[in-house]
C-alpha positions as MATLAB code, in Angstrom:
seq = 'XXXXXXXXXXXXXXXXXXXXXXXXXXXXXXXXXXXXXXXXXXXXXXXXXXXXXXXXXXXXXXXXXXXXXXXXXXXXXXXXXXXXXXXXXXXXXXXXXXXXXXXXXXXXXXXXXXXXXXXXXXXXXXXXXXXXXXXXXXXXXXXXXXXXXXXXXXXXXXXXXXXXXXXXXXXXXXXXXXXXXXXXXXXXXXXX';
ca = [
      64.980  145.920  103.004;
      63.948  142.746  101.184;
      66.368  139.943  101.974;
      68.688  139.296   98.994;
      67.692  135.637   99.081;
      63.985  136.478   98.609;
      62.489  135.739   95.211;
      60.159  138.358   93.809;
      57.453  136.638   91.754;
      55.293  138.506   89.303;
      52.184  136.486   88.652;
      48.651  136.540   87.292;
      46.695  135.090   84.426;
      48.243  135.205   80.958;
      47.516  138.606   79.296;
      46.875  140.275   82.695;
      49.740  142.748   82.710;
      52.573  140.682   84.176;
      55.006  141.775   81.449;
      54.175  145.413   82.219;
      54.922  144.804   85.916;
      58.231  143.114   85.061;
      59.084  146.124   82.917;
      58.303  148.450   85.824;
      60.529  146.486   88.178;
      63.406  146.450   85.731;
      63.019  150.182   85.068;
      63.088  150.750   88.831;
      66.426  149.005   89.172;
      65.494  145.468   90.102;
      67.268  142.560   88.426;
      64.912  140.395   86.441;
      65.367  136.745   85.508;
      64.653  136.432   81.781;
      66.265  134.630   78.897;
      65.148  136.791   75.978;
      63.970  133.738   73.977;
      60.434  135.132   73.477;
      60.994  138.514   71.877;
      58.697  141.493   71.608;
      55.921  141.322   69.030;
      52.641  143.036   68.177;
      51.003  141.554   71.290;
      53.705  142.697   73.708;
      55.559  145.548   72.121;
      57.913  145.906   75.065;
      58.683  142.230   75.450;
      57.464  139.286   77.488;
      60.119  139.114   80.216;
      59.886  135.328   80.311;
      62.305  132.669   81.522;
      61.682  129.455   79.590;
      62.647  127.162   82.499;
      59.655  128.466   84.472;
      57.345  126.386   82.237;
      58.828  123.170   83.714;
      58.500  124.325   87.348;
      56.186  121.386   88.167;
      59.006  118.897   87.546;
      62.168  121.053   87.776;
      62.789  123.956   90.116;
      66.572  123.610   90.070;
      66.843  127.098   88.535;
      65.139  128.829   91.460;
      68.406  129.818   93.227;
      69.139  131.973   90.166;
      66.001  134.010   90.982;
      67.117  135.016   94.495;
      67.190  138.783   94.799;
      65.519  139.167   91.405;
      62.054  139.205   89.867;
      60.762  136.324   87.799;
      57.448  135.989   85.979;
      55.456  132.844   86.846;
      51.882  132.420   85.643;
      49.363  131.811   88.401;
      48.784  128.160   87.461;
      52.389  127.319   88.356;
      52.591  129.105   91.732;
      51.558  125.950   93.605;
      54.796  124.295   92.490;
      57.043  126.777   94.266;
      58.852  124.948   97.070;
      58.749  126.199  100.682;
      62.545  126.380  100.742;
      62.562  130.065   99.683;
      60.929  133.285  100.824;
      58.727  134.941   98.186;
      57.253  138.362   97.582;
      54.449  137.844   95.046;
      53.117  140.746   93.015;
      49.883  139.376   91.626;
      48.481  141.399   88.745;
      44.714  141.252   88.329;
      42.804  142.352   85.204;
      39.133  142.289   84.287;
      38.459  138.846   82.785;
      36.682  140.354   79.795;
      39.866  142.223   78.967;
      42.049  139.168   79.483;
      39.855  137.129   77.154;
      39.664  139.910   74.526;
      43.454  140.221   74.605;
      43.845  136.439   74.237;
      41.388  136.401   71.330;
      43.208  139.242   69.598;
      46.522  137.410   70.017;
      44.992  134.228   68.508;
      43.655  136.155   65.521;
      47.087  137.686   64.880;
      48.515  134.151   64.848;
      45.913  132.951   62.361;
      43.856  130.953   64.888;
      40.102  131.478   65.107;
      38.997  132.173   68.712;
      36.305  129.960   70.179;
      33.566  132.604   70.478;
      31.327  133.855   73.264;
      30.189  130.469   74.617;
      33.751  129.278   74.953;
      34.836  132.561   76.543;
      32.013  132.303   79.057;
      33.269  128.875   80.109;
      36.912  130.064   80.197;
      35.882  133.028   82.381;
      34.109  130.644   84.799;
      37.249  128.468   85.022;
      39.529  131.504   85.442;
      37.278  132.894   88.214;
      37.450  129.682   90.173;
      41.195  129.391   89.581;
      41.789  132.964   90.813;
      39.710  132.328   93.980;
      41.630  129.143   94.710;
      45.015  130.760   93.987;
      44.345  133.764   96.179;
      43.173  131.539   99.025;
      46.297  129.365   98.582;
      48.582  132.409   98.649;
      47.004  133.747  101.830;
      47.730  130.522  103.695;
      51.299  129.881  102.599;
      54.171  130.439  104.986;
      57.032  132.246  103.313;
      54.764  134.053  100.837;
      53.829  137.729  101.053;
      51.482  138.944   98.368;
      50.597  142.354   96.899;
      47.629  142.501   94.541;
      48.001  145.071   91.779;
      45.100  146.012   89.511;
      45.959  146.359   85.800;
      43.607  149.333   85.338;
      45.005  151.144   88.389;
      48.566  150.782   87.102;
      47.540  152.355   83.813;
      45.391  155.073   85.422;
      47.909  156.169   88.040;
      51.315  154.553   87.500;
      53.014  156.794   90.076;
      50.679  155.641   92.852;
      51.014  151.989   91.896;
      54.815  152.287   91.609;
      54.809  153.647   95.149;
      52.689  150.719   96.357;
      54.988  148.169   94.740;
      58.087  149.942   96.014;
      56.737  149.981   99.592;
      55.994  146.264   99.298;
      59.605  145.711   98.252;
      60.941  147.834  101.119;
      61.609  151.046   99.156;
      64.544  149.824   97.106;
      63.391  150.931   93.640;
      63.229  154.149   91.613;
      59.486  154.911   91.609;
      59.782  157.691   89.045;
      61.443  155.355   86.534;
      58.905  152.647   87.279;
      55.983  154.962   86.604;
      57.626  156.376   83.466;
      57.947  152.873   82.003;
      54.144  152.441   81.832;
      52.764  153.175   78.383;
      49.003  153.638   78.672;
      48.695  153.721   74.861;
      49.248  149.966   74.938;
      45.979  149.499   76.864;
      44.154  148.228   73.797;
      41.554  145.791   75.165;
      39.402  147.929   77.430;
      36.067  146.763   78.754;
];
C-alpha cells in the first residue's frame, strides 16, 4: 500500500492528458488536490484539475503537506522544484508532440490568439523533446521518486489495461473499473 504521506504527482507537458489522468484517479477513489479555480471549458470539457499554488512551486512549496496521500497535477517544467523531503509517485503522461502542439494551437485559436505556424511549432517540438529527455533522466536519478510513464494514446485505446497499470503502481488501492469508465475517447480530438 502506498504510504499515506506519499504525494502522487501527475505530470507531463501541457495538453498531454494530465487532466484525464487526474480524472481517472479521482474516479478510482483517490483524493485529488485541486482548487476549482480553472473551470471546465471547450478545451477541457471535464475540467483541468489544477491547484493554483502549484504555479509558484519554484519559490513556495509550503502547500506540499496538503498533497500527502493525494494526487496533484504539476507540469513537467516544475518537477525539479519538488523538495527531497517527501516521497513521490509520479505518473508521467506522454503524448505525441504533434498532438500536443495541435491541441495547444486549437486552444490558442479558441482564445482569439493566432498560433505561430509550422516553423514555430518545429522549434517548440525541438525544445519539448530536449526538455522531456532531461526530465526523464532527472526522474530516474532522484531518490524518493518512483515514476510510471503512461502513454496518452494507450489510455484512450485501452483504458482498462492502463487503469490496471496505474492501480498496480499505486499498490492496488483504486477502483479500476471506475477509472477506465471515466475515460471519454470522444474527447481525443487532435489525432496525428
